[in-house]
PDB file of C-alpha atoms in Angstrom:
ATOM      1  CA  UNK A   1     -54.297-130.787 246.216  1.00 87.00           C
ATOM      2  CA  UNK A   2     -54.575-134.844 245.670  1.00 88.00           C
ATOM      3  CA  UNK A   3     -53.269-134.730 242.550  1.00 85.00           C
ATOM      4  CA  UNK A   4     -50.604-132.256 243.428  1.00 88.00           C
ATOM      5  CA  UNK A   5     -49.680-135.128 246.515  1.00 90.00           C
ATOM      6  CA  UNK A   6     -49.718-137.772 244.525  1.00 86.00           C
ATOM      7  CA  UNK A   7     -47.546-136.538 241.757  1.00 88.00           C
ATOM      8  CA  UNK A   8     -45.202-135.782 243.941  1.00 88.00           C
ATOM      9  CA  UNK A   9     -45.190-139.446 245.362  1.00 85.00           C
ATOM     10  CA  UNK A  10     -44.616-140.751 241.790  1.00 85.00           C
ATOM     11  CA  UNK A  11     -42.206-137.865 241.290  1.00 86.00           C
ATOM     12  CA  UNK A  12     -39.673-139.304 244.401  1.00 86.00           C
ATOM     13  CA  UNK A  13     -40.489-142.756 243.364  1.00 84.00           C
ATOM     14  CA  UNK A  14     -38.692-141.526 240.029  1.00 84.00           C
ATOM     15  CA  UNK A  15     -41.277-144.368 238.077  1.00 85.00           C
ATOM     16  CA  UNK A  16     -43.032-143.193 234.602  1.00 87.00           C
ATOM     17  CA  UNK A  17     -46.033-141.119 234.830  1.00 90.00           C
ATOM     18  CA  UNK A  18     -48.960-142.353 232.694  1.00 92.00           C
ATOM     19  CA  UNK A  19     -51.873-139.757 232.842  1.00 92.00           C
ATOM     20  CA  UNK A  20     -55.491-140.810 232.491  1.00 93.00           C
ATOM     21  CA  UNK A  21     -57.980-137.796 232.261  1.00 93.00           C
ATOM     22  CA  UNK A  22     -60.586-139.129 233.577  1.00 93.00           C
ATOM     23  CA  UNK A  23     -64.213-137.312 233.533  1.00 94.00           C
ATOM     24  CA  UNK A  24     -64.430-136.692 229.369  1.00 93.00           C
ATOM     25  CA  UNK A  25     -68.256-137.112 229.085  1.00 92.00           C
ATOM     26  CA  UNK A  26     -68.889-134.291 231.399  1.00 91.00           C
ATOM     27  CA  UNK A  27     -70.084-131.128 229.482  1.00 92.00           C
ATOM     28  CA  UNK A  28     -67.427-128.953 229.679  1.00 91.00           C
ATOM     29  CA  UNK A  29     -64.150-130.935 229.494  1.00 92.00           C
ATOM     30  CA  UNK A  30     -61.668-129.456 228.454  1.00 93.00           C
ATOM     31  CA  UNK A  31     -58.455-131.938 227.485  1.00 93.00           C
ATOM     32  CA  UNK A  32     -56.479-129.066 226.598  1.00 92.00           C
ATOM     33  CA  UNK A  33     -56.890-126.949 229.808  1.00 93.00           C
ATOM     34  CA  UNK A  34     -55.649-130.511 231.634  1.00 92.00           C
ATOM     35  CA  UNK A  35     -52.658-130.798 229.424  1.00 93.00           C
ATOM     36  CA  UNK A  36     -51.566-127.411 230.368  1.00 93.00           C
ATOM     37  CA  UNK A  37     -51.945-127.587 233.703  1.00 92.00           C
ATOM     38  CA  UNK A  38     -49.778-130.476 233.622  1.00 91.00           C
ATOM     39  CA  UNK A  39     -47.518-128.261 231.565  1.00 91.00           C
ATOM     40  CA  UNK A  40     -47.037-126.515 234.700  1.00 91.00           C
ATOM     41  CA  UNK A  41     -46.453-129.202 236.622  1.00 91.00           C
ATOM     42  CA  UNK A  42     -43.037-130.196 234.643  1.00 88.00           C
ATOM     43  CA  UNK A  43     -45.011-133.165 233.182  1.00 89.00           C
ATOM     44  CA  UNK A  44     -45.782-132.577 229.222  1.00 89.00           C
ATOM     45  CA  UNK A  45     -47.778-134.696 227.286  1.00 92.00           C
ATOM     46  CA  UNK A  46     -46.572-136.736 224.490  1.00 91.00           C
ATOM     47  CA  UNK A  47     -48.463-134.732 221.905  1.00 90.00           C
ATOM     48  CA  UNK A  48     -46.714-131.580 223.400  1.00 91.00           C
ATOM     49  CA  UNK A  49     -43.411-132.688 222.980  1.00 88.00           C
ATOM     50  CA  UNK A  50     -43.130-133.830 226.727  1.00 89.00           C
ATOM     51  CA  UNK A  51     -42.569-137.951 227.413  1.00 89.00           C
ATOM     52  CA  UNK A  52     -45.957-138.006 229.659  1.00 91.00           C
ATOM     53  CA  UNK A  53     -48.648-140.938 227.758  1.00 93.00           C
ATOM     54  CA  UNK A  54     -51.617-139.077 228.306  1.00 94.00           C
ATOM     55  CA  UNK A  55     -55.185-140.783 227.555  1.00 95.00           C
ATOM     56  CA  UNK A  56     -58.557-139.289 227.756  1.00 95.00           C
ATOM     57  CA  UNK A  57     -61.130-141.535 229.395  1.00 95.00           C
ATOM     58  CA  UNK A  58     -64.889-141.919 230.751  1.00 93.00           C
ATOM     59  CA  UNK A  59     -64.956-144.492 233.124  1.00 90.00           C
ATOM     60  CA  UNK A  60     -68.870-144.341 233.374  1.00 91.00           C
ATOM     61  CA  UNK A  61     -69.534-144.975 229.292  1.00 92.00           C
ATOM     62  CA  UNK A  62     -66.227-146.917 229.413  1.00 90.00           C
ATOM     63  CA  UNK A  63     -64.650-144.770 226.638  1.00 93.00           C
ATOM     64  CA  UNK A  64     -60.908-144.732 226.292  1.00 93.00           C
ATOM     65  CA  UNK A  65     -60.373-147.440 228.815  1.00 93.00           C
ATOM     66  CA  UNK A  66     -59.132-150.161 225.813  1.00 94.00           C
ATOM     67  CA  UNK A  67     -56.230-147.161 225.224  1.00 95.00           C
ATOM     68  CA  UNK A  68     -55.339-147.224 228.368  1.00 94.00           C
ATOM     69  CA  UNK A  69     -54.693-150.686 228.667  1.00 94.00           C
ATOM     70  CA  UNK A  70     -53.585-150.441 225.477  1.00 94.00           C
ATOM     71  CA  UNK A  71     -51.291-147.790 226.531  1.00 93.00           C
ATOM     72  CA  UNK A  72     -49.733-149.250 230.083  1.00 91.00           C
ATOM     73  CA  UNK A  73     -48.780-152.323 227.991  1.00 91.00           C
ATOM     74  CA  UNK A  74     -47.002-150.593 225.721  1.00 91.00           C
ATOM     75  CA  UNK A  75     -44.826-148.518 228.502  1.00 90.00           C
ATOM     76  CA  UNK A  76     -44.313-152.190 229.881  1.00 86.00           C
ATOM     77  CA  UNK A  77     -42.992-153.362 227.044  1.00 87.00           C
ATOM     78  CA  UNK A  78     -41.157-150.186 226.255  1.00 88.00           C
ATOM     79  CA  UNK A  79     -39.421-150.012 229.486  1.00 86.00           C
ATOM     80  CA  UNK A  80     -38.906-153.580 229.755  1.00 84.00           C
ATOM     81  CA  UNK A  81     -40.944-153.865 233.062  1.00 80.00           C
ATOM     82  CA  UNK A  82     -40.512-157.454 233.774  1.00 81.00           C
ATOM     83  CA  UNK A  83     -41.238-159.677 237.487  1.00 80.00           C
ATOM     84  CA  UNK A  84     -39.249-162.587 238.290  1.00 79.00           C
ATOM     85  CA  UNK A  85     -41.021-165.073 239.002  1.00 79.00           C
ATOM     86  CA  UNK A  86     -38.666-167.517 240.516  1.00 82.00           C
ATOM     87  CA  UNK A  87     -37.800-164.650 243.248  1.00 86.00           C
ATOM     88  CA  UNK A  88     -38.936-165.149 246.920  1.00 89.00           C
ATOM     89  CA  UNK A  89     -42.573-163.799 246.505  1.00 91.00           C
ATOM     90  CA  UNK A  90     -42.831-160.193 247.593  1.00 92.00           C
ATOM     91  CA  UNK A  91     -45.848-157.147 247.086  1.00 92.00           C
ATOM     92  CA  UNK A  92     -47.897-155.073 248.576  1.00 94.00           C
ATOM     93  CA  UNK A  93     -50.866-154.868 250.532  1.00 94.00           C
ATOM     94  CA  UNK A  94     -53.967-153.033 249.172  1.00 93.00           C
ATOM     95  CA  UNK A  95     -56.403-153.027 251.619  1.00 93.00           C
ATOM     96  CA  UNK A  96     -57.042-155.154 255.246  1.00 91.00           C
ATOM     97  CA  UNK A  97     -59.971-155.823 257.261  1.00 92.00           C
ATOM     98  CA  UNK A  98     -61.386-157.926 259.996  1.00 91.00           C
ATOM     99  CA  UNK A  99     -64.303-160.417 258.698  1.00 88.00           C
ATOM    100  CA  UNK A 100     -65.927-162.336 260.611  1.00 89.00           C
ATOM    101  CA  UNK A 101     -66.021-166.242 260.530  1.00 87.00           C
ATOM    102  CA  UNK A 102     -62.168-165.328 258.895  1.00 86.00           C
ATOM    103  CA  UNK A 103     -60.125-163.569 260.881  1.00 90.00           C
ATOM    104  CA  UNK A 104     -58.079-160.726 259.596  1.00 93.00           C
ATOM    105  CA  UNK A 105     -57.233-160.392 255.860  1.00 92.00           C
ATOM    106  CA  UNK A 106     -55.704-158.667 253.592  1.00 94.00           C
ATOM    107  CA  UNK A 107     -55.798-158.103 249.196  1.00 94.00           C
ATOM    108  CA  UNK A 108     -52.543-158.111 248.263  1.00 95.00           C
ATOM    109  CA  UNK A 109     -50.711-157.786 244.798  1.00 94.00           C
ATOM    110  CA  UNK A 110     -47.948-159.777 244.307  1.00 92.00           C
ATOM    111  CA  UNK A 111     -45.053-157.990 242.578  1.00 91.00           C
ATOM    112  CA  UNK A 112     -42.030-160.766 242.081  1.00 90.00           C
ATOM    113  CA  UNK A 113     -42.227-164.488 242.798  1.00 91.00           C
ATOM    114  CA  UNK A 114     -45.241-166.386 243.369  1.00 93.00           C
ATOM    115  CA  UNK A 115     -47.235-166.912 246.576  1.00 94.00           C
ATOM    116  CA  UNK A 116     -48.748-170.419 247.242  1.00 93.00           C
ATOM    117  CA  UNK A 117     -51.193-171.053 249.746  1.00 94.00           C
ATOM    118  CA  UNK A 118     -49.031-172.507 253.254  1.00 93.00           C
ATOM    119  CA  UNK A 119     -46.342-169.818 252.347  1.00 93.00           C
ATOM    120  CA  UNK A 120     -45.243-167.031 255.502  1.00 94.00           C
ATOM    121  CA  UNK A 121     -45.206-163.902 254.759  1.00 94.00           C
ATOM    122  CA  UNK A 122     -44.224-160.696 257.055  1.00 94.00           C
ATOM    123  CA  UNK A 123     -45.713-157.630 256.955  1.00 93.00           C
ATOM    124  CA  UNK A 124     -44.428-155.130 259.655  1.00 90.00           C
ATOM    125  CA  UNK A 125     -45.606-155.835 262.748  1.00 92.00           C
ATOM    126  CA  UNK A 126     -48.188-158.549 261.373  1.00 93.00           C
ATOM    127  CA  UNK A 127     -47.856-161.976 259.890  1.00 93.00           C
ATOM    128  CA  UNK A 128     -49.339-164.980 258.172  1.00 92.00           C
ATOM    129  CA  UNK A 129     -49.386-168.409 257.359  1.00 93.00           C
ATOM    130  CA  UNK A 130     -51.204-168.607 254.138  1.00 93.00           C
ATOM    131  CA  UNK A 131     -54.264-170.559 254.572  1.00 93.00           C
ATOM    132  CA  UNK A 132     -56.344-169.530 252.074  1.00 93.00           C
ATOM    133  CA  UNK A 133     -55.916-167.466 249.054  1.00 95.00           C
ATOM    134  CA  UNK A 134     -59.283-165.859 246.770  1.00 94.00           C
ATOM    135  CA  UNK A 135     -59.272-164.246 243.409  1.00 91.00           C
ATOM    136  CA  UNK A 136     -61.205-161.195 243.147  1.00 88.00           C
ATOM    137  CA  UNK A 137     -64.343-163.273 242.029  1.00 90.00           C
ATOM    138  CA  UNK A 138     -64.220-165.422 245.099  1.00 88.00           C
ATOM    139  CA  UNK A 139     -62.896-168.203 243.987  1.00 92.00           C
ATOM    140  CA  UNK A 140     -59.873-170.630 245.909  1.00 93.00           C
ATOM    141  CA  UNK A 141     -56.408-169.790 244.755  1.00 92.00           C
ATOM    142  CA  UNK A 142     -53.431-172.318 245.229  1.00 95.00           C
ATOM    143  CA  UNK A 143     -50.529-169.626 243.837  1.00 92.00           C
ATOM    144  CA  UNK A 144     -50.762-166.438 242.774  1.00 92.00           C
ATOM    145  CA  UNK A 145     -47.987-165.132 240.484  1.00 91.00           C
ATOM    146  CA  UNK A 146     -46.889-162.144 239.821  1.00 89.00           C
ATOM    147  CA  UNK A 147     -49.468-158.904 239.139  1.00 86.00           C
ATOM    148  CA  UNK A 148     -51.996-160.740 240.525  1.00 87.00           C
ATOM    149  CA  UNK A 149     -54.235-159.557 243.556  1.00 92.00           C
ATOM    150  CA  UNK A 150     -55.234-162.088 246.175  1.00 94.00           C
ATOM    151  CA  UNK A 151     -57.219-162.306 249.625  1.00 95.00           C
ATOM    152  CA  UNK A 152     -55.258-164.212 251.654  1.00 95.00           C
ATOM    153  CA  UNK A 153     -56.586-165.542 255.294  1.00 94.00           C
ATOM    154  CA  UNK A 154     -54.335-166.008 258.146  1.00 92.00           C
ATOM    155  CA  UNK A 155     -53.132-162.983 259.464  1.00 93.00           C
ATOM    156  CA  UNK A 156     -52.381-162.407 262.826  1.00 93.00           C
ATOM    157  CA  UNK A 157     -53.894-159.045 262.418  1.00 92.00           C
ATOM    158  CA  UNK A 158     -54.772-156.493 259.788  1.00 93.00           C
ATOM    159  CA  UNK A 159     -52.066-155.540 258.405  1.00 93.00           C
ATOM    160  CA  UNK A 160     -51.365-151.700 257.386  1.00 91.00           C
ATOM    161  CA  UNK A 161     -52.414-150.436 253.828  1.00 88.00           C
ATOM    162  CA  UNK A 162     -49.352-149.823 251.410  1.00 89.00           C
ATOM    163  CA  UNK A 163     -47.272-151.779 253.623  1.00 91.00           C
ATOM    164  CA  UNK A 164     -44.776-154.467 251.337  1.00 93.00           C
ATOM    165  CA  UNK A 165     -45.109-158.115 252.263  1.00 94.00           C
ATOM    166  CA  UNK A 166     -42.438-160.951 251.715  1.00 93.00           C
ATOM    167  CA  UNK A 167     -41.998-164.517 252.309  1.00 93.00           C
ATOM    168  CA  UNK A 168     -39.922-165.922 254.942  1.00 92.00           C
ATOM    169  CA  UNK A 169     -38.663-169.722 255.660  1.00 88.00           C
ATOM    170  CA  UNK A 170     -41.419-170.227 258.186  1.00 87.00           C
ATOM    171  CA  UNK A 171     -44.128-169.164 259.977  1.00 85.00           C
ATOM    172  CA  UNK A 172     -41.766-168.856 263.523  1.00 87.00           C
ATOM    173  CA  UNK A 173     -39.273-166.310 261.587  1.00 86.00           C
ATOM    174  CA  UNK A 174     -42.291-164.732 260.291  1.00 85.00           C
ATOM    175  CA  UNK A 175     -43.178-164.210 263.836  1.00 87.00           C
ATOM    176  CA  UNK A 176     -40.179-163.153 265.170  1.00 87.00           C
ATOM    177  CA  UNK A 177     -39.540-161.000 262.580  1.00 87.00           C
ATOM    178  CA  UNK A 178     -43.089-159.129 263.020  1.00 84.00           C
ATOM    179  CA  UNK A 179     -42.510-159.116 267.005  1.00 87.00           C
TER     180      UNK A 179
END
């Protein structure tokens, strides 16, 4: 049933599908039964005729993950799938929380422009004045560009999950937009 949900997320987002079947070192996979089922599904693989990349994979021995990145550059380049980097910054939030000694933040992926530390930023009801920005490792970030995930510090509150971020001309429009 979460598969079936979020296919049909990507499905009404009309974006590309690319499959990874994930779980191939189990005894007992069975690639073929998967591609069929997604037969059924009105998503055929590539090798079936269909337009759906599909790439078997083992995240715990790690096999098949170099196709797959292998892969989703390939669709990018295929499809053109290009961020503008001179755009007002703009993405989405992956995950929020409350830590202490830091106040609310949020891990965010920036999708087009580039977010610099002292930017605001709206996010539905909550907003920030970028104080601080971390790279996944920890360390201080002064931009982050496009595709690139960043905790940023200085929310006014946790902000929801999946909700889209953008920049605005200052941290009192960021307000009043969020109020």
């Amino acid at each position: 049933p979460q598969t079936d949900e979020a296919l049909k997320h990507a499905q009404n987002a009309k974006v590309t599908l690319l499959v990874a079947v994930n779980k191939m070192d189990v005894k007992g996979a069975n690639l073929d039964q998967v591609k069929a089922q997604m037969q059924q599904r009105n998503i055929a693989p590539e090798d079936w005729g269909g337009e759906t990349v599909t790439v078997p994979v083992s995240a715990v021995k790690g096999t098949g993950v170099n196709e797959l990145l292998d892969m989703i550059l390939l669709q990018a380049d295929v499809l053109e799938l290009k961020a503008n980097p001179k755009a007002e910054a703009s993405g989405v939030i992956i995950e929020s929380e409350m830590e202490v000694g830091r106040g609310p933040l949020a891990t965010v992926i920036v999708q087009r422009g580039v977010l610099r530390v002292g930017d605001a930023i709206v996010c539905g009801e909550q907003w920030a004045k970028v104080r601080a920005m971390f790279d996944d490792q920890g360390n201080n970030l002064k931009e982050a560009p496009p595709s690139t995930p960043a905790r940023v510090i200085g929310w006014s509150g946790p902000p929801d999950s999946g909700a889209t971020f953008r920049v605005v001309k200052n941290a009192r429009e960021a307000e009043n937009l969020a109020e």
